[in-house]
């Protein structure tokens, strides 16, 4: 840049007139020179219209050189819009990427800012069309141009109509601006040229560069007016919506500010009256907590009423504490808080395998449940109910599901609950009212979608205060629990996001309508092998950790664990086994606490010293060593078990005596078994006189335990035939099945539990009804292979198996 240019720049570079502060200005100027060749300034985001003045920033070396050349020679420049990624300085073809129609402009001011940027203030002259681009050796881009004259239609009614419509729309847009400009409105009203009006309005619309270029390209006046009107109509619609939104926002903020001001005034009045501020402060604290809780509309209206009541109460009144407790509960409930589900099927499978050994069928069903929930989170999934003996891991399965879903876990024990209010809550009509168990546990969970375990559902009671099982019908119904009504809350609470899981030991005591709302998943007992693996993988390590011991100080050999399982525990679950392992570990802890190194590995022969003599004896051989004793299989809430049926004969008149705390159904089975024996006496080789002159006594030992059910029919019949034919029943055979008076063997339930009990008791052969063959797949593979399972359809087949080889 030469000295002349520097001098001109310095004269125009003043802080008060910095180019960044210059906005669009409408200027009416006289005729300007229009040379055939002009310097070209490529613009990336700037489009100038004729007669308008606006600031321009240039940064390309070629454009800077062109602007300086034009400034020195007092010549106009041409502004052409280019593509955003176009760089004219590096293009091999001059003008590549530039539009062909632009605006010629005079440079009114050239300013170089302290940071090195080049600012121009340009006034538009007229449109031009490029005929040919030129580029000199110094990198300046110029062009031969054709200047486009604006048409001046006078008396054209179509143009006048478009012009009036555009002017009115432009004035409305100015009124809708945040800061309406009277000067701009006056300038718009004073314009008499349709072409100038279209260009001026387009310059103030805030359009994108490509949209401005479309207007600049419109040489035809009517087309240009229509295009500007189209863009302005869209802009007007946006401005109207924006103003409406702003007004609504300001109205809401104004209402909030008005309430805050009134509350402050109320506090000031209370201070002037000398009243205690604690009530007002407490009300304000509760109001803020309730606002943060984001209550639904109905609940928010209820709490607003209670807040107004609280503000008028004295804190010394009993009702004050009741209302405050209610509002604190409402603020702490998770009305809008949800845990974010993170369900990964592979990870969920790994979590279930990590927490539980075996239970493959149950794990598969849980994974199916999780997969459906992942694919359709809004679906109405069934309520799962785990049914099984104590200690088989029902509660821990629920914890694993919660961990797999990344949800909170809460557990409510329903054992002994006999009042409906314990589920639905108490009405707030007396001191001491409380919410129900469902709402209380959700408050502890802190989220509206925890995994909620309803434990011991089969132990619900009923009383004059209502039936809690009926109250649970609404809780466990997916189509109703989105508006659960707790009497204490007084407003509906949405339970539809909660994943409920129920547990029970037996299904018989659960009411039918409640059982119908759940999908029952049976969790049976464990085999000896499964118990051994669980003890090795979980129970021993947990007991050592709780006692603060290591494996070197105390370890339990596999043979010792097997002895524990067979000689000290007989159960479907693991609780007794866990207690015995804990006793062994505590015995070792005493030695370590005394400064001794510890017992090391516990051998089977050490169990008698630590735990005492064996607690489980094998009574089968001893019991069945005489005629009239058979081994049956029973199902109990604690799992499967074996039972012995003993029959004895004494001289008499054919009377039947039944003892052993048998229920009515089992007594009827004994009567049916004796009638069947009498009817088939000839086929069995039994003299009728012997039956008529003998009294029969049937006894089932463990007389302190109640027993009932029809499945002992085969065992009763076998014991009677053994007694009356003086043939012993095989010691390694156990049986189950209901009988009819025609001698048919009918199906029973609990096949898996009963076969597990037989396997644990050392039974080799098990007789099952033929119609239970379909249940064989439920029996674990190792138990199935260890037992000789015989299916019988008639009592004759059972007698042939049970009494074979015992003559």
mmCIF file of N, CA and C in Angstrom, residues 240-336:
data_model
loop_
_atom_site.group_PDB
_atom_site.id
_atom_site.type_symbol
_atom_site.label_atom_id
_atom_site.label_comp_id
_atom_site.label_asym_id
_atom_site.label_seq_id
_atom_site.Cartn_x
_atom_site.Cartn_y
_atom_site.Cartn_z
ATOM 1 N N UNK A 240 -44.331 -12.783 14.515
ATOM 2 C CA UNK A 240 -45.568 -12.828 15.296
ATOM 3 C C UNK A 240 -45.507 -13.940 16.346
ATOM 4 N N UNK A 241 -45.054 -15.129 15.919
ATOM 5 C CA UNK A 241 -44.927 -16.245 16.866
ATOM 6 C C UNK A 241 -43.924 -15.918 17.965
ATOM 7 N N UNK A 242 -42.810 -15.297 17.588
ATOM 8 C CA UNK A 242 -41.796 -14.935 18.574
ATOM 9 C C UNK A 242 -42.350 -13.965 19.603
ATOM 10 N N UNK A 243 -43.126 -12.970 19.127
ATOM 11 C CA UNK A 243 -43.707 -12.012 20.075
ATOM 12 C C UNK A 243 -44.711 -12.702 20.990
ATOM 13 N N UNK A 244 -45.509 -13.615 20.425
ATOM 14 C CA UNK A 244 -46.487 -14.331 21.242
ATOM 15 C C UNK A 244 -45.793 -15.168 22.325
ATOM 16 N N UNK A 245 -44.717 -15.846 21.924
ATOM 17 C CA UNK A 245 -43.969 -16.656 22.898
ATOM 18 C C UNK A 245 -43.361 -15.756 23.972
ATOM 19 N N UNK A 246 -42.803 -14.633 23.577
ATOM 20 C CA UNK A 246 -42.205 -13.713 24.545
ATOM 21 C C UNK A 246 -43.256 -13.183 25.518
ATOM 22 N N UNK A 247 -44.437 -12.860 24.993
ATOM 23 C CA UNK A 247 -45.490 -12.359 25.863
ATOM 24 C C UNK A 247 -45.922 -13.413 26.884
ATOM 25 N N UNK A 248 -46.045 -14.682 26.412
ATOM 26 C CA UNK A 248 -46.415 -15.754 27.342
ATOM 27 C C UNK A 248 -45.345 -15.952 28.407
ATOM 28 N N UNK A 249 -44.074 -15.919 27.978
ATOM 29 C CA UNK A 249 -42.975 -16.085 28.933
ATOM 30 C C UNK A 249 -42.966 -14.954 29.945
ATOM 31 N N UNK A 250 -43.122 -13.718 29.470
ATOM 32 C CA UNK A 250 -43.131 -12.582 30.371
ATOM 33 C C UNK A 250 -44.316 -12.632 31.328
ATOM 34 N N UNK A 251 -45.456 -13.141 30.826
ATOM 35 C CA UNK A 251 -46.630 -13.254 31.692
ATOM 36 C C UNK A 251 -46.377 -14.247 32.814
ATOM 37 N N UNK A 252 -45.763 -15.407 32.463
ATOM 38 C CA UNK A 252 -45.455 -16.388 33.497
ATOM 39 C C UNK A 252 -44.452 -15.830 34.489
ATOM 40 N N UNK A 253 -43.400 -15.188 33.970
ATOM 41 C CA UNK A 253 -42.397 -14.612 34.864
ATOM 42 C C UNK A 253 -43.009 -13.504 35.708
ATOM 43 N N UNK A 254 -43.913 -12.729 35.115
ATOM 44 C CA UNK A 254 -44.556 -11.667 35.872
ATOM 45 C C UNK A 254 -45.412 -12.209 37.006
ATOM 46 N N UNK A 255 -46.119 -13.314 36.736
ATOM 47 C CA UNK A 255 -46.932 -13.944 37.778
ATOM 48 C C UNK A 255 -46.055 -14.465 38.907
ATOM 49 N N UNK A 256 -44.940 -15.113 38.535
ATOM 50 C CA UNK A 256 -44.014 -15.622 39.547
ATOM 51 C C UNK A 256 -43.433 -14.483 40.377
ATOM 52 N N UNK A 257 -43.030 -13.400 39.712
ATOM 53 C CA UNK A 257 -42.473 -12.261 40.425
ATOM 54 C C UNK A 257 -43.524 -11.611 41.320
ATOM 55 N N UNK A 258 -44.782 -11.567 40.830
ATOM 56 C CA UNK A 258 -45.846 -10.986 41.648
ATOM 57 C C UNK A 258 -46.062 -11.783 42.917
ATOM 58 N N UNK A 259 -46.062 -13.143 42.791
ATOM 59 C CA UNK A 259 -46.226 -13.982 43.978
ATOM 60 C C UNK A 259 -45.063 -13.805 44.944
ATOM 61 N N UNK A 260 -43.847 -13.731 44.387
ATOM 62 C CA UNK A 260 -42.679 -13.541 45.256
ATOM 63 C C UNK A 260 -42.758 -12.207 45.984
ATOM 64 N N UNK A 261 -43.202 -11.176 45.283
ATOM 65 C CA UNK A 261 -43.320 -9.865 45.904
ATOM 66 C C UNK A 261 -44.379 -9.878 47.008
ATOM 67 N N UNK A 262 -45.522 -10.532 46.736
ATOM 68 C CA UNK A 262 -46.574 -10.614 47.742
ATOM 69 C C UNK A 262 -46.118 -11.395 48.968
ATOM 70 N N UNK A 263 -45.359 -12.473 48.738
ATOM 71 C CA UNK A 263 -44.850 -13.226 49.890
ATOM 72 C C UNK A 263 -43.902 -12.384 50.711
ATOM 73 N N UNK A 264 -43.050 -11.623 50.054
ATOM 74 C CA UNK A 264 -42.128 -10.751 50.771
ATOM 75 C C UNK A 264 -42.882 -9.688 51.556
ATOM 76 N N UNK A 265 -43.945 -9.141 50.955
ATOM 77 C CA UNK A 265 -44.761 -8.170 51.663
ATOM 78 C C UNK A 265 -45.443 -8.802 52.872
ATOM 79 N N UNK A 266 -45.904 -10.059 52.693
ATOM 80 C CA UNK A 266 -46.548 -10.745 53.807
ATOM 81 C C UNK A 266 -45.561 -10.963 54.950
ATOM 82 N N UNK A 267 -44.317 -11.331 54.611
ATOM 83 C CA UNK A 267 -43.308 -11.491 55.655
ATOM 84 C C UNK A 267 -43.028 -10.160 56.352
ATOM 85 N N UNK A 268 -43.006 -9.087 55.583
ATOM 86 C CA UNK A 268 -42.776 -7.774 56.185
ATOM 87 C C UNK A 268 -43.903 -7.409 57.150
ATOM 88 N N UNK A 269 -45.141 -7.698 56.747
ATOM 89 C CA UNK A 269 -46.285 -7.419 57.618
ATOM 90 C C UNK A 269 -46.191 -8.226 58.904
ATOM 91 N N UNK A 270 -45.804 -9.516 58.762
ATOM 92 C CA UNK A 270 -45.668 -10.354 59.960
ATOM 93 C C UNK A 270 -44.578 -9.836 60.885
ATOM 94 N N UNK A 271 -43.485 -9.350 60.301
ATOM 95 C CA UNK A 271 -42.425 -8.788 61.146
ATOM 96 C C UNK A 271 -42.920 -7.538 61.869
ATOM 97 N N UNK A 272 -43.703 -6.685 61.174
ATOM 98 C CA UNK A 272 -44.230 -5.473 61.802
ATOM 99 C C UNK A 272 -45.196 -5.796 62.930
ATOM 100 N N UNK A 273 -45.957 -6.905 62.749
ATOM 101 C CA UNK A 273 -46.910 -7.302 63.781
ATOM 102 C C UNK A 273 -46.251 -8.056 64.922
ATOM 103 N N UNK A 274 -44.968 -8.387 64.753
ATOM 104 C CA UNK A 274 -44.256 -9.114 65.793
ATOM 105 C C UNK A 274 -44.561 -10.588 65.821
ATOM 106 N N UNK A 275 -45.130 -11.110 64.745
ATOM 107 C CA UNK A 275 -45.453 -12.538 64.698
ATOM 108 C C UNK A 275 -44.209 -13.353 64.390
ATOM 109 N N UNK A 276 -44.254 -14.641 64.799
ATOM 110 C CA UNK A 276 -43.110 -15.530 64.595
ATOM 111 C C UNK A 276 -42.925 -15.816 63.119
ATOM 112 N N UNK A 277 -41.693 -15.779 62.660
ATOM 113 C CA UNK A 277 -41.412 -15.996 61.242
ATOM 114 C C UNK A 277 -41.259 -17.468 60.882
ATOM 115 N N UNK A 278 -41.222 -18.345 61.872
ATOM 116 C CA UNK A 278 -40.916 -19.741 61.568
ATOM 117 C C UNK A 278 -41.961 -20.366 60.650
ATOM 118 N N UNK A 279 -43.239 -20.032 60.825
ATOM 119 C CA UNK A 279 -44.290 -20.609 59.989
ATOM 120 C C UNK A 279 -44.101 -20.187 58.538
ATOM 121 N N UNK A 280 -43.880 -18.896 58.324
ATOM 122 C CA UNK A 280 -43.704 -18.413 56.955
ATOM 123 C C UNK A 280 -42.467 -19.028 56.312
ATOM 124 N N UNK A 281 -41.385 -19.127 57.086
ATOM 125 C CA UNK A 281 -40.169 -19.723 56.542
ATOM 126 C C UNK A 281 -40.391 -21.196 56.209
ATOM 127 N N UNK A 282 -41.126 -21.893 57.076
ATOM 128 C CA UNK A 282 -41.402 -23.311 56.835
ATOM 129 C C UNK A 282 -42.263 -23.483 55.586
ATOM 130 N N UNK A 283 -43.261 -22.632 55.434
ATOM 131 C CA UNK A 283 -44.129 -22.705 54.258
ATOM 132 C C UNK A 283 -43.329 -22.431 52.992
ATOM 133 N N UNK A 284 -42.430 -21.455 53.037
ATOM 134 C CA UNK A 284 -41.625 -21.141 51.860
ATOM 135 C C UNK A 284 -40.682 -22.294 51.516
ATOM 136 N N UNK A 285 -40.105 -22.916 52.557
ATOM 137 C CA UNK A 285 -39.215 -24.055 52.304
ATOM 138 C C UNK A 285 -39.975 -25.215 51.669
ATOM 139 N N UNK A 286 -41.170 -25.483 52.183
ATOM 140 C CA UNK A 286 -41.977 -26.565 51.608
ATOM 141 C C UNK A 286 -42.414 -26.224 50.191
ATOM 142 N N UNK A 287 -42.734 -24.958 49.935
ATOM 143 C CA UNK A 287 -43.161 -24.567 48.598
ATOM 144 C C UNK A 287 -42.035 -24.796 47.586
ATOM 145 N N UNK A 288 -40.807 -24.429 47.971
ATOM 146 C CA UNK A 288 -39.669 -24.640 47.075
ATOM 147 C C UNK A 288 -39.430 -26.129 46.835
ATOM 148 N N UNK A 289 -39.547 -26.941 47.900
ATOM 149 C CA UNK A 289 -39.344 -28.390 47.739
ATOM 150 C C UNK A 289 -40.411 -28.997 46.838
ATOM 151 N N UNK A 290 -41.655 -28.532 46.960
ATOM 152 C CA UNK A 290 -42.730 -29.049 46.114
ATOM 153 C C UNK A 290 -42.560 -28.605 44.667
ATOM 154 N N UNK A 291 -42.063 -27.407 44.458
ATOM 155 C CA UNK A 291 -41.796 -26.955 43.084
ATOM 156 C C UNK A 291 -40.731 -27.819 42.427
ATOM 157 N N UNK A 292 -39.706 -28.187 43.190
ATOM 158 C CA UNK A 292 -38.640 -29.034 42.644
ATOM 159 C C UNK A 292 -39.131 -30.445 42.370
ATOM 160 N N UNK A 293 -40.147 -30.908 43.108
ATOM 161 C CA UNK A 293 -40.643 -32.283 42.927
ATOM 162 C C UNK A 293 -41.425 -32.459 41.639
ATOM 163 N N UNK A 294 -41.899 -31.365 41.013
ATOM 164 C CA UNK A 294 -42.637 -31.409 39.753
ATOM 165 C C UNK A 294 -43.853 -32.340 39.859
ATOM 166 N N UNK A 295 -44.772 -31.971 40.733
ATOM 167 C CA UNK A 295 -45.968 -32.764 40.962
ATOM 168 C C UNK A 295 -46.921 -32.664 39.771
ATOM 169 N N UNK A 296 -47.742 -33.706 39.557
ATOM 170 C CA UNK A 296 -48.816 -33.598 38.549
ATOM 171 C C UNK A 296 -49.814 -32.517 38.949
ATOM 172 N N UNK A 297 -50.657 -32.144 38.014
ATOM 173 C CA UNK A 297 -51.565 -31.018 38.229
ATOM 174 C C UNK A 297 -52.482 -31.244 39.427
ATOM 175 N N UNK A 298 -53.080 -32.423 39.520
ATOM 176 C CA UNK A 298 -54.014 -32.681 40.618
ATOM 177 C C UNK A 298 -53.306 -32.651 41.965
ATOM 178 N N UNK A 299 -52.118 -33.262 42.030
ATOM 179 C CA UNK A 299 -51.352 -33.255 43.277
ATOM 180 C C UNK A 299 -50.878 -31.848 43.628
ATOM 181 N N UNK A 300 -50.499 -31.055 42.605
ATOM 182 C CA UNK A 300 -50.049 -29.686 42.859
ATOM 183 C C UNK A 300 -51.188 -28.835 43.431
ATOM 184 N N UNK A 301 -52.400 -29.000 42.921
ATOM 185 C CA UNK A 301 -53.539 -28.257 43.455
ATOM 186 C C UNK A 301 -53.809 -28.644 44.905
ATOM 187 N N UNK A 302 -53.674 -29.947 45.208
ATOM 188 C CA UNK A 302 -53.898 -30.405 46.575
ATOM 189 C C UNK A 302 -52.861 -29.811 47.529
ATOM 190 N N UNK A 303 -51.609 -29.825 47.141
ATOM 191 C CA UNK A 303 -50.554 -29.289 48.015
ATOM 192 C C UNK A 303 -50.668 -27.773 48.158
ATOM 193 N N UNK A 304 -51.124 -27.075 47.120
ATOM 194 C CA UNK A 304 -51.332 -25.632 47.237
ATOM 195 C C UNK A 304 -52.390 -25.320 48.292
ATOM 196 N N UNK A 305 -53.457 -26.096 48.305
ATOM 197 C CA UNK A 305 -54.495 -25.881 49.326
ATOM 198 C C UNK A 305 -53.950 -26.133 50.726
ATOM 199 N N UNK A 306 -53.171 -27.214 50.861
ATOM 200 C CA UNK A 306 -52.608 -27.527 52.171
ATOM 201 C C UNK A 306 -51.578 -26.483 52.596
ATOM 202 N N UNK A 307 -50.828 -25.927 51.658
ATOM 203 C CA UNK A 307 -49.873 -24.870 51.996
ATOM 204 C C UNK A 307 -50.591 -23.622 52.500
ATOM 205 N N UNK A 308 -51.703 -23.275 51.863
ATOM 206 C CA UNK A 308 -52.456 -22.119 52.323
ATOM 207 C C UNK A 308 -53.014 -22.354 53.726
ATOM 208 N N UNK A 309 -53.474 -23.579 53.981
ATOM 209 C CA UNK A 309 -53.947 -23.914 55.334
ATOM 210 C C UNK A 309 -52.813 -23.810 56.342
ATOM 211 N N UNK A 310 -51.646 -24.353 55.969
ATOM 212 C CA UNK A 310 -50.508 -24.347 56.881
ATOM 213 C C UNK A 310 -50.070 -22.923 57.221
ATOM 214 N N UNK A 311 -50.123 -22.024 56.242
ATOM 215 C CA UNK A 311 -49.672 -20.649 56.475
ATOM 216 C C UNK A 311 -50.573 -19.909 57.461
ATOM 217 N N UNK A 312 -51.810 -20.396 57.640
ATOM 218 C CA UNK A 312 -52.730 -19.737 58.560
ATOM 219 C C UNK A 312 -52.772 -20.396 59.936
ATOM 220 N N UNK A 313 -51.992 -21.479 60.103
ATOM 221 C CA UNK A 313 -52.005 -22.209 61.370
ATOM 222 C C UNK A 313 -50.898 -21.732 62.294
ATOM 223 N N UNK A 314 -51.102 -22.012 63.558
ATOM 224 C CA UNK A 314 -50.040 -21.803 64.537
ATOM 225 C C UNK A 314 -49.208 -23.069 64.633
ATOM 226 N N UNK A 315 -47.893 -22.898 64.749
ATOM 227 C CA UNK A 315 -47.048 -24.094 64.820
ATOM 228 C C UNK A 315 -47.220 -24.853 66.126
ATOM 229 N N UNK A 316 -47.999 -24.330 67.040
ATOM 230 C CA UNK A 316 -48.239 -25.044 68.291
ATOM 231 C C UNK A 316 -49.419 -26.000 68.196
ATOM 232 N N UNK A 317 -50.192 -25.919 67.128
ATOM 233 C CA UNK A 317 -51.368 -26.782 67.011
ATOM 234 C C UNK A 317 -50.961 -28.179 66.546
ATOM 235 N N UNK A 318 -51.779 -29.170 66.939
ATOM 236 C CA UNK A 318 -51.490 -30.551 66.546
ATOM 237 C C UNK A 318 -51.667 -30.749 65.051
ATOM 238 N N UNK A 319 -52.632 -30.041 64.467
ATOM 239 C CA UNK A 319 -52.878 -30.201 63.035
ATOM 240 C C UNK A 319 -51.727 -29.660 62.202
ATOM 241 N N UNK A 320 -50.977 -28.696 62.762
ATOM 242 C CA UNK A 320 -49.849 -28.125 62.026
ATOM 243 C C UNK A 320 -48.822 -29.206 61.679
ATOM 244 N N UNK A 321 -48.481 -30.031 62.653
ATOM 245 C CA UNK A 321 -47.488 -31.083 62.390
ATOM 246 C C UNK A 321 -48.030 -32.124 61.418
ATOM 247 N N UNK A 322 -49.338 -32.402 61.452
ATOM 248 C CA UNK A 322 -49.917 -33.359 60.514
ATOM 249 C C UNK A 322 -49.822 -32.845 59.083
ATOM 250 N N UNK A 323 -50.177 -31.576 58.871
ATOM 251 C CA UNK A 323 -50.133 -31.011 57.523
ATOM 252 C C UNK A 323 -48.695 -30.910 57.034
ATOM 253 N N UNK A 324 -47.791 -30.502 57.915
ATOM 254 C CA UNK A 324 -46.385 -30.386 57.518
ATOM 255 C C UNK A 324 -45.817 -31.754 57.139
ATOM 256 N N UNK A 325 -46.133 -32.785 57.921
ATOM 257 C CA UNK A 325 -45.650 -34.138 57.591
ATOM 258 C C UNK A 325 -46.187 -34.592 56.243
ATOM 259 N N UNK A 326 -47.448 -34.285 55.983
ATOM 260 C CA UNK A 326 -48.051 -34.649 54.695
ATOM 261 C C UNK A 326 -47.340 -33.943 53.537
ATOM 262 N N UNK A 327 -47.078 -32.658 53.690
ATOM 263 C CA UNK A 327 -46.422 -31.907 52.620
ATOM 264 C C UNK A 327 -44.985 -32.363 52.420
ATOM 265 N N UNK A 328 -44.300 -32.705 53.496
ATOM 266 C CA UNK A 328 -42.929 -33.223 53.362
ATOM 267 C C UNK A 328 -42.923 -34.537 52.590
ATOM 268 N N UNK A 329 -43.903 -35.396 52.875
ATOM 269 C CA UNK A 329 -44.008 -36.651 52.112
ATOM 270 C C UNK A 329 -44.257 -36.367 50.634
ATOM 271 N N UNK A 330 -45.175 -35.461 50.346
ATOM 272 C CA UNK A 330 -45.488 -35.137 48.951
ATOM 273 C C UNK A 330 -44.250 -34.599 48.226
ATOM 274 N N UNK A 331 -43.422 -33.839 48.930
ATOM 275 C CA UNK A 331 -42.222 -33.276 48.308
ATOM 276 C C UNK A 331 -41.142 -34.326 48.104
ATOM 277 N N UNK A 332 -41.124 -35.362 48.937
ATOM 278 C CA UNK A 332 -40.067 -36.372 48.857
ATOM 279 C C UNK A 332 -40.418 -37.534 47.937
ATOM 280 N N UNK A 333 -41.682 -37.675 47.566
ATOM 281 C CA UNK A 333 -42.053 -38.782 46.680
ATOM 282 C C UNK A 333 -41.477 -38.557 45.273
ATOM 283 N N UNK A 334 -41.070 -39.626 44.623
ATOM 284 C CA UNK A 334 -40.449 -39.487 43.278
ATOM 285 C C UNK A 334 -41.506 -39.353 42.182
ATOM 286 N N UNK A 335 -42.195 -38.214 42.137
ATOM 287 C CA UNK A 335 -43.241 -38.013 41.135
ATOM 288 C C UNK A 335 -42.680 -38.048 39.716
ATOM 289 N N UNK A 336 -41.493 -37.492 39.533
ATOM 290 C CA UNK A 336 -40.931 -37.386 38.179
ATOM 291 C C UNK A 336 -39.545 -37.998 38.053
#
